[in-house]
Short mmCIF file of C-alpha atoms in Angstrom, two decimals:
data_model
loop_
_atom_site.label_atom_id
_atom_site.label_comp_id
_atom_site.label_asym_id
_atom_site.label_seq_id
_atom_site.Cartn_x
_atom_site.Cartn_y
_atom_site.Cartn_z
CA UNK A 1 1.08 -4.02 -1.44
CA UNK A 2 -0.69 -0.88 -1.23
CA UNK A 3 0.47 0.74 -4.77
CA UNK A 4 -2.35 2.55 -6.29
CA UNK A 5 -1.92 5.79 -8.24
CA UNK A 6 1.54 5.92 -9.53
CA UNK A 7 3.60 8.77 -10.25
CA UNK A 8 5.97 8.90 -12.97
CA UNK A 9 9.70 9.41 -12.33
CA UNK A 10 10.53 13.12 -13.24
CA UNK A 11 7.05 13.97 -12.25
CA UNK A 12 7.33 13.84 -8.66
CA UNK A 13 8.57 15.27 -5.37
CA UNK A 14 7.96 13.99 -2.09
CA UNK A 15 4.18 12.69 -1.93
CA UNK A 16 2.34 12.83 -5.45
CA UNK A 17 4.96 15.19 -7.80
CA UNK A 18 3.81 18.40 -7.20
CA UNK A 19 6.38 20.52 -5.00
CA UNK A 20 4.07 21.44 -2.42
CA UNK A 21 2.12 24.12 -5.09
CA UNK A 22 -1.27 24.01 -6.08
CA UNK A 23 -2.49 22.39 -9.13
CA UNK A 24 -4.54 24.14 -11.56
CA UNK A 25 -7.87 22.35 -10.71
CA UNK A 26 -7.09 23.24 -7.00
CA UNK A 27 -7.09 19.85 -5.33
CA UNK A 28 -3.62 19.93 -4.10
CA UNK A 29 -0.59 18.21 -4.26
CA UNK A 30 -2.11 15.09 -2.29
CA UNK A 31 -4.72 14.48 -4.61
CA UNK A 32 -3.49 11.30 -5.68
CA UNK A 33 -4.64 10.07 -2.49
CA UNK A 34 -7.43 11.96 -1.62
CA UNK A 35 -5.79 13.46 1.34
CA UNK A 36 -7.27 16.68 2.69
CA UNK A 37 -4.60 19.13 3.75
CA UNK A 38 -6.20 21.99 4.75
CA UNK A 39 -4.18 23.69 6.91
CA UNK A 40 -0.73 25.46 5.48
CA UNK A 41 1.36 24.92 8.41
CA UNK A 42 0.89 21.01 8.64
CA UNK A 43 0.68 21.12 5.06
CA UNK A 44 4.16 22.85 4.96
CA UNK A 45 5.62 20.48 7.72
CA UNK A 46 4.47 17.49 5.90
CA UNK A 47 5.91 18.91 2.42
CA UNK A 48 9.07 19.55 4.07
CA UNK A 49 9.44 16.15 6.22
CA UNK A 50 8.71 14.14 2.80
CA UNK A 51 11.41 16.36 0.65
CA UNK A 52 14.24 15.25 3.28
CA UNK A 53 12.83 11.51 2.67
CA UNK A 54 13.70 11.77 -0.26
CA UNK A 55 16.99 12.93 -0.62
CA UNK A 56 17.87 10.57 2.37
CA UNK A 57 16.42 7.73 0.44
CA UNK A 58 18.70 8.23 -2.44
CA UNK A 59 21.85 8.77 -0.13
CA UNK A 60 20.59 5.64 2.23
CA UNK A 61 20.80 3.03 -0.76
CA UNK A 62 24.48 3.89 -2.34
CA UNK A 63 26.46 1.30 -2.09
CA UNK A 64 30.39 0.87 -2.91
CA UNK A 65 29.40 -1.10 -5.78
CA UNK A 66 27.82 0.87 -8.95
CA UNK A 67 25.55 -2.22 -9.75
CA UNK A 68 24.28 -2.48 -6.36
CA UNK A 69 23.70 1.44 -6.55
CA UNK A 70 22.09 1.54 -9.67
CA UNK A 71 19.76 -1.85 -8.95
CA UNK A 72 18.90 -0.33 -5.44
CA UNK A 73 17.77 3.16 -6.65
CA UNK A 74 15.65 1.28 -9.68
CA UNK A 75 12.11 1.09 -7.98
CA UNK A 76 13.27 4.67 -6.05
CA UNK A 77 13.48 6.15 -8.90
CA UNK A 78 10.78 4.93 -10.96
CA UNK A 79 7.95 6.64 -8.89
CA UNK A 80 5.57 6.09 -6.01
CA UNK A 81 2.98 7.65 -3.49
CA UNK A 82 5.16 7.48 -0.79
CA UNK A 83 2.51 6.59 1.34
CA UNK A 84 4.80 5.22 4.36
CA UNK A 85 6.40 8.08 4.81
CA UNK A 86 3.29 10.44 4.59
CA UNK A 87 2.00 8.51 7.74
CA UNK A 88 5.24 8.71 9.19
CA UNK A 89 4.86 12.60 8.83
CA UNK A 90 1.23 12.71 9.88
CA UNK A 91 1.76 10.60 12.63
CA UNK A 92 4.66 13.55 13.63
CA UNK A 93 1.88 16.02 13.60
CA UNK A 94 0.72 15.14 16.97
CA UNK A 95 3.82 15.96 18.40
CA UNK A 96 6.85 17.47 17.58
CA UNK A 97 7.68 16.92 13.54
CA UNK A 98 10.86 18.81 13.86
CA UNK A 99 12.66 16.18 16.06
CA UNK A 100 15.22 14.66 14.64
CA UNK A 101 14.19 10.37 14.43
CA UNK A 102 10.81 11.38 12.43
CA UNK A 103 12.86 11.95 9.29
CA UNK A 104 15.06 8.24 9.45
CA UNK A 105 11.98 6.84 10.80
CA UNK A 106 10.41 7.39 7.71
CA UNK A 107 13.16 6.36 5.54
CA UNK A 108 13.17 3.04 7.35
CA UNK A 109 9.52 2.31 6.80
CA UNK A 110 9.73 3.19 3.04
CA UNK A 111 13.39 0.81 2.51
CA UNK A 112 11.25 -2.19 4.19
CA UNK A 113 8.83 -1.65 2.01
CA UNK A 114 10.46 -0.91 -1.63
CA UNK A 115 12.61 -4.28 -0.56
CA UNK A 116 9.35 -6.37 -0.59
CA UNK A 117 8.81 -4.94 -3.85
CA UNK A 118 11.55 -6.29 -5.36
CA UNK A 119 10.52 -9.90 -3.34
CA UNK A 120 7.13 -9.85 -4.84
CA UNK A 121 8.44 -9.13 -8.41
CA UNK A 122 10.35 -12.28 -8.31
CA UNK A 123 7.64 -14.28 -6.59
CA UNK A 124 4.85 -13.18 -8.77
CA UNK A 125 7.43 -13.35 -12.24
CA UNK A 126 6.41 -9.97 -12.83
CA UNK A 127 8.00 -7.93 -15.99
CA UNK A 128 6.82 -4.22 -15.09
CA UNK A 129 6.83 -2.54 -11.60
CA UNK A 130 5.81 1.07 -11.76
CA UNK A 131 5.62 1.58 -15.53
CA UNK A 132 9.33 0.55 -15.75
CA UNK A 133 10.91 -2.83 -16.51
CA UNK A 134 10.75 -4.77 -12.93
CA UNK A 135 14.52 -5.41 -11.44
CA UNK A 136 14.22 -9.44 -11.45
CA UNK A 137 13.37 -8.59 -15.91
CA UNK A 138 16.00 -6.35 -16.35
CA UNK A 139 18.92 -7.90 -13.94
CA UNK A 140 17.79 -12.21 -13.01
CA UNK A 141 16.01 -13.03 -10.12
CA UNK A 142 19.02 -13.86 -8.12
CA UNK A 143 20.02 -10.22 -8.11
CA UNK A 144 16.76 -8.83 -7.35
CA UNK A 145 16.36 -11.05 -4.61
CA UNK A 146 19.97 -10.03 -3.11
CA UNK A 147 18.96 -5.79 -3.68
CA UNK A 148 15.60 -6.62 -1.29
CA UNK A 149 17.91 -8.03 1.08
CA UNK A 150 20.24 -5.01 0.88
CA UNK A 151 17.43 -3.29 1.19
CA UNK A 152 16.70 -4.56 4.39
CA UNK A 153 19.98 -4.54 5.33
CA UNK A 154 20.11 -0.95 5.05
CA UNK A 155 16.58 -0.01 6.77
CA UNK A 156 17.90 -2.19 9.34
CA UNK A 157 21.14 -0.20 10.06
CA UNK A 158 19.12 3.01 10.08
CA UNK A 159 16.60 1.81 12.57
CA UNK A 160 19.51 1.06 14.88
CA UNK A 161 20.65 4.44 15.43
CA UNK A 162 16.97 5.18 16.65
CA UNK A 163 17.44 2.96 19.19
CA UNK A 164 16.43 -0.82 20.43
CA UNK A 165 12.19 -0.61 20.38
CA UNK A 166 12.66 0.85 16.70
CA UNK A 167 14.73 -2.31 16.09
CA UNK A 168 12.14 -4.66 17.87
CA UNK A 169 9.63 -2.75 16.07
CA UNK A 170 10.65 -3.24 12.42
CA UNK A 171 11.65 -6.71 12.85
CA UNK A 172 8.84 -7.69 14.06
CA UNK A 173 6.70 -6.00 11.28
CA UNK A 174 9.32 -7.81 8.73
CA UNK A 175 8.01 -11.23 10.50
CA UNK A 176 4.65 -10.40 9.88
CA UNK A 177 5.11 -9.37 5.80
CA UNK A 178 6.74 -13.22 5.80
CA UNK A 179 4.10 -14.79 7.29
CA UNK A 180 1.62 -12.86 5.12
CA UNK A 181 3.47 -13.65 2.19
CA UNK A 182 3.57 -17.51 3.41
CA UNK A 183 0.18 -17.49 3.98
CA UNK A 184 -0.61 -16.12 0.25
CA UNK A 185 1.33 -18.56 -1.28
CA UNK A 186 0.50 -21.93 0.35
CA UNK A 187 -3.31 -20.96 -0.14
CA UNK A 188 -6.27 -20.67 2.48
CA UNK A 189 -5.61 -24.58 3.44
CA UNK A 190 -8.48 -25.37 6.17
CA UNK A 191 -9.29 -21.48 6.58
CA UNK A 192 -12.06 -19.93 5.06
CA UNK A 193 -10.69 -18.48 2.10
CA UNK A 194 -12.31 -14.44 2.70
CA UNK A 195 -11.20 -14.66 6.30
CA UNK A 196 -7.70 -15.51 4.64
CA UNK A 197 -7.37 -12.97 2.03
CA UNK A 198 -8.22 -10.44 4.62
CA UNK A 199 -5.57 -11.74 6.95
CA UNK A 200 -3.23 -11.70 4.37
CA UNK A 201 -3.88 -8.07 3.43
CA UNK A 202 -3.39 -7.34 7.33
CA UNK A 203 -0.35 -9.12 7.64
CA UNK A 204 1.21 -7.96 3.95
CA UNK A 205 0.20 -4.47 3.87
CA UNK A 206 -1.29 -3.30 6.64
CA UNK A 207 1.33 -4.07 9.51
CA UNK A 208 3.88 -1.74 7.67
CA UNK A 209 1.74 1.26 7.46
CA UNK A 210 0.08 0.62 11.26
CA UNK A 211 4.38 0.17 12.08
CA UNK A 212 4.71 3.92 9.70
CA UNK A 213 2.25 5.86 12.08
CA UNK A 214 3.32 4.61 14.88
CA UNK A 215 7.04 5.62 14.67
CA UNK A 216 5.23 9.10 13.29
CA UNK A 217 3.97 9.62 16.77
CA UNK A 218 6.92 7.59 18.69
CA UNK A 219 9.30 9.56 16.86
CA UNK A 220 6.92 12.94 16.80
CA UNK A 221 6.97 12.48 20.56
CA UNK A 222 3.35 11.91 20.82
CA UNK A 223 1.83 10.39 23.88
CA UNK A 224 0.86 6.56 24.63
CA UNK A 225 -2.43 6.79 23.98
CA UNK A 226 -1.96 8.64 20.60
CA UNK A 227 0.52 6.68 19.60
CA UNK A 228 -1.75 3.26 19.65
CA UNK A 229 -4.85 5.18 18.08
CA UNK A 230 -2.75 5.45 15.17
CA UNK A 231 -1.08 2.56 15.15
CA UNK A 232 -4.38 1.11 15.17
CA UNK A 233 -5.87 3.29 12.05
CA UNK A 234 -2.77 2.80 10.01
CA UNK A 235 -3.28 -1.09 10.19
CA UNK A 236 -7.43 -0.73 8.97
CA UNK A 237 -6.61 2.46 6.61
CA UNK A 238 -3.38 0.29 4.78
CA UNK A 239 -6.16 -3.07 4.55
CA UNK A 240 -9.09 -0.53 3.44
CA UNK A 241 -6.67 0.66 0.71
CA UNK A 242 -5.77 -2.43 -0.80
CA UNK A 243 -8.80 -3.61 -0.70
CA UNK A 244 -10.16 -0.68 -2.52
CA UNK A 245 -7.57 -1.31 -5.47
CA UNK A 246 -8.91 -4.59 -5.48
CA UNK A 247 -12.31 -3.25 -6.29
CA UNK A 248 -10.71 -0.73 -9.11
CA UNK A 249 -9.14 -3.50 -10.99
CA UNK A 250 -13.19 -4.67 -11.68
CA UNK A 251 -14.93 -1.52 -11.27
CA UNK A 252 -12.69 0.81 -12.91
CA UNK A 253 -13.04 1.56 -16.72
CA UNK A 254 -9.69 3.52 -16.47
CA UNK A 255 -5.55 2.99 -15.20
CA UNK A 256 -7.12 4.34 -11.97
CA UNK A 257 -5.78 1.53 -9.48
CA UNK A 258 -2.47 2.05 -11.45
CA UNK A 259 -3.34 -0.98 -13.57
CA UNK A 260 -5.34 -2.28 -16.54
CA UNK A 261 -8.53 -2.43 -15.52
CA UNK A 262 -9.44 -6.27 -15.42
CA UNK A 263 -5.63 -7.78 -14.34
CA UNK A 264 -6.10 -9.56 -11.33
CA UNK A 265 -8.87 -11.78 -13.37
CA UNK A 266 -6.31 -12.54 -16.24
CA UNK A 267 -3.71 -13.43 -13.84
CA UNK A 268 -6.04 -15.36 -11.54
CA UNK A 269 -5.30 -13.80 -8.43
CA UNK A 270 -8.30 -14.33 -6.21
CA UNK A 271 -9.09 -10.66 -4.88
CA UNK A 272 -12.24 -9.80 -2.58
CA UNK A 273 -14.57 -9.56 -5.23
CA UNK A 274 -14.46 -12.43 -6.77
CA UNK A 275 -13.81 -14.86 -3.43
CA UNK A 276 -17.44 -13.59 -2.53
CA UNK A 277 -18.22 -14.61 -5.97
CA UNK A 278 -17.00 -17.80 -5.63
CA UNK A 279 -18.93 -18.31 -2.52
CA UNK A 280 -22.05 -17.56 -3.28
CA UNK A 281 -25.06 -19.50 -3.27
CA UNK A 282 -26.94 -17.05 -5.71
CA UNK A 283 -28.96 -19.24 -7.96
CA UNK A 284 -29.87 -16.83 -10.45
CA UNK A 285 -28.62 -17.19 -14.09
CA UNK A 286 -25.81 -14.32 -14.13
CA UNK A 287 -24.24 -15.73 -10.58
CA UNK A 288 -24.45 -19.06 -11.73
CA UNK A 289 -22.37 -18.63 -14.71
CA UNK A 290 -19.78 -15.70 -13.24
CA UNK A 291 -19.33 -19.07 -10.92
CA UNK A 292 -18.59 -21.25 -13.55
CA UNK A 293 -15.97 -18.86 -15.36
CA UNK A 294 -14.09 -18.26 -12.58
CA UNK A 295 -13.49 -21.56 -11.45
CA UNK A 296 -11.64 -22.04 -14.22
CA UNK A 297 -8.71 -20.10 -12.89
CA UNK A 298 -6.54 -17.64 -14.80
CA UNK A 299 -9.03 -15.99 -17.59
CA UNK A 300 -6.43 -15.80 -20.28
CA UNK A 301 -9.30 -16.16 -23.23
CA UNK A 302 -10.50 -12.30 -24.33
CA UNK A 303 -14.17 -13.30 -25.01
CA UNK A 304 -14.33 -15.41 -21.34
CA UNK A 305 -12.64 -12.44 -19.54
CA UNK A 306 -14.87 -9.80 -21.06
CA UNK A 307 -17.92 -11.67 -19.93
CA UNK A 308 -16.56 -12.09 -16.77
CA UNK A 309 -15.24 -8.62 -16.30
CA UNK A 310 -19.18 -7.48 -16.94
CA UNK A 311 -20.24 -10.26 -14.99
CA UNK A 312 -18.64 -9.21 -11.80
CA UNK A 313 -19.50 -5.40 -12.44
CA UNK A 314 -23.38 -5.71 -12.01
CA UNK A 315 -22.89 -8.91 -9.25
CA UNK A 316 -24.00 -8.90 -5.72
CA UNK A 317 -20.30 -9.63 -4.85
CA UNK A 318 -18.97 -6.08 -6.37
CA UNK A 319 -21.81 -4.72 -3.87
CA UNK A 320 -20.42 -6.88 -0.54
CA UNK A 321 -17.22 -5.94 -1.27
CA UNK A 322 -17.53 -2.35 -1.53
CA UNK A 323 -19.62 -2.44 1.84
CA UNK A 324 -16.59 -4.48 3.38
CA UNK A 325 -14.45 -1.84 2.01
CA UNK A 326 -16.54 0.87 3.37
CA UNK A 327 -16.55 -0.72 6.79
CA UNK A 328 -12.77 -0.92 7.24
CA UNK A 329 -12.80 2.58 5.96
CA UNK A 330 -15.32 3.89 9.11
CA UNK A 331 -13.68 1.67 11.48
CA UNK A 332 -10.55 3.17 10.71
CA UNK A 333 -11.99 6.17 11.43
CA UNK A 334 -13.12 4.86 14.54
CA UNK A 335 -9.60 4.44 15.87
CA UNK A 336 -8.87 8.19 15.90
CA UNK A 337 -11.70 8.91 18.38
CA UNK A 338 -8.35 9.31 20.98
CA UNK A 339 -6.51 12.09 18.95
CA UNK A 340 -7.32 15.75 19.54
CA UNK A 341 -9.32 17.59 17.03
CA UNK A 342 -7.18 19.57 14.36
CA UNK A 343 -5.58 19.54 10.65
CA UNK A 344 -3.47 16.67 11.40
CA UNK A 345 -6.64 14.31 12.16
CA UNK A 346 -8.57 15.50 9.31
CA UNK A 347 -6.30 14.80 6.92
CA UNK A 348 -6.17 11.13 8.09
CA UNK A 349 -10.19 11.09 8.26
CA UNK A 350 -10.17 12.32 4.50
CA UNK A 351 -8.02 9.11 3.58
CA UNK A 352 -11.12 7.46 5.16
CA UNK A 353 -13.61 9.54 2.76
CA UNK A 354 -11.52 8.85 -0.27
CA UNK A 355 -11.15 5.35 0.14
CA UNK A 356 -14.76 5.37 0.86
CA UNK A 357 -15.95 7.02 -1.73
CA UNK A 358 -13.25 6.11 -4.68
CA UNK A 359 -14.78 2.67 -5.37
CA UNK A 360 -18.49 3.36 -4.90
#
């Protein structure tokens, strides 16, 4: 999933923590995702649409039971970009934000999505999800698995009152996060295994934020037309984005992808980078050896991880993969030619820029 710069709990509100005022350095309270909000109205619209988000994310996941309560808010409540949501509100922009669905719409996209979390935790037998113990560590699998599933129990409910398509609609983007999720565990098979990652991506992360703007401008009231260009973007923008954490986890000397720099390679998880590694026919010394550590698998060993960390930082395969990432990032911004010209569109074209520019 598309997770990227965290924010910690008690440091947030709505998108990245900042109330809606300026920071001190004057980029804004949508830094943390590079988004360019120039304009005060939108900027005030989207502030406002992502504050009642909130609260109705908190009051969407109480349950009669404490434990189910307190298990359900866990991952609410230990941070996030809210990123859903944010295209649910952009998407609004070119339409009416103000009607009433854009606000549930949003809630629903964001429940979908913290319920794969908790799915993923279990599947990948992780220990820490946003800085904080993960829910599978800190209550069994069993009962992680059961709060996803309320989860999307609940987004379910809430997409019913917004009527059959938003039903068909989030159902059918639930399909596609199982077959992605399939897909990433049974392994590339016959496929080529770049063509697969990049499915997966699509399928895992970018159907729910293509699904996010379009019920921004279904919900917003936006025409046909605009309602598919964003669709459209929101598929490319959500792959782009993973695909530039991907990159961070290598590239990165910092936390900056909201991880040590580095994990993917200890864990063995077979990211962009290092699947155009693999599948190289470079003959030179530096390619021929990066080839040789990672087939190995999971690069547990410090000294073998270090080399291959600096391996993979100077390789042609770090270069392909930011031009792949820079390509989804300008088709993406190919999919808005449709939308009329104004704040709302240039805040999704500076998602473009940032993702862009953040891993070059």
């Amino acid at each position: 999933m598309v997770e990227g710069v965290v924010i910690p709990a008690g440091e947030r509100s709505g998108v990245t923590g900042s109330g809606g005022r300026r920071r001190p350095d004057g980029t804004g309270q949508f830094g943390a995702l590079g988004l360019d909000l120039a304009d005060p109205r939108v900027e005030a619209s989207v502030l406002g649409l992502l504050d009642q988000v909130e609260s109705e994310l908190r009051a969407s996941v109480a349950s009669a039971d404490p434990l189910v309560t307190e298990a359900a808010r866990h991952l609410l409540e230990a941070g996030g970009k809210r990123f859903r949501p944010l295209l649910v509100a952009l998407g609004a922009q070119f339409g009416d934000p103000t009607c009433a669905q854009v606000v549930p719409a949003a809630v629903v996209m964001e429940l979908t999505h913290l319920a794969t979390l908790y799915h993923d935790d279990v599947m990948d037998e992780a220990a820490v999800r946003r800085g904080a113990p993960s829910a599978n560590s800190r209550w069994t699998n069993s009962v992680a698995i059961l709060v996803g599933d309320y989860l999307f129990a609940r987004a379910a409910d809430i997409a019913a009152d917004l009527g059959p398509e938003a039903v068909r609609l989030q159902a059918r983007t639930f399909a596609r996060l199982v077959h992605g999720q399939i897909a990433e565990t049974v392994g590339p098979r016959d496929a080529d295994p770049v063509a697969h990652y990049l499915q997966v991506i699509a399928e895992k992360t970018g159907s729910l934020i293509a699904t996010s703007a379009r019920f921004g401008g279904m919900f917003g009231g936006a025409s046909a037309e605009h309602i598919e260009a964003l669709a459209g973007y929101g598929e490319i923008i959500g792959v782009a984005f993973q695909l530039s954490d991907d990159l961070l986890d290598i590239a990165s000397e910092s936390m900056q992808s909201g991880k040590t720099p580095g994990t993917d390679l200890r864990e063995g998880v077979p990211t962009l980078p290092v699947l155009y590694a693999l599948a190289s026919d470079d003959s030179d010394a530096a390619s021929v050896r990066l080839r040789e550590i990672l087939a190995t698998g999971p690069l547990v060993d410090e000294a073998l991880h270090a080399e291959a960390l600096g391996l993979l930082r100077e390789s042609p395969a770090l270069k392909r993969a930011r031009e792949t990432v820079r390509g989804y990032a300008e088709d993406a911004r190919a999919r808005l030619a449709p939308l009329p010209d104004g704040p709302a569109r240039s805040a999704l074209e500076s998602l473009c820029d940032y993702i862009a520019d953040r891993t070059s």
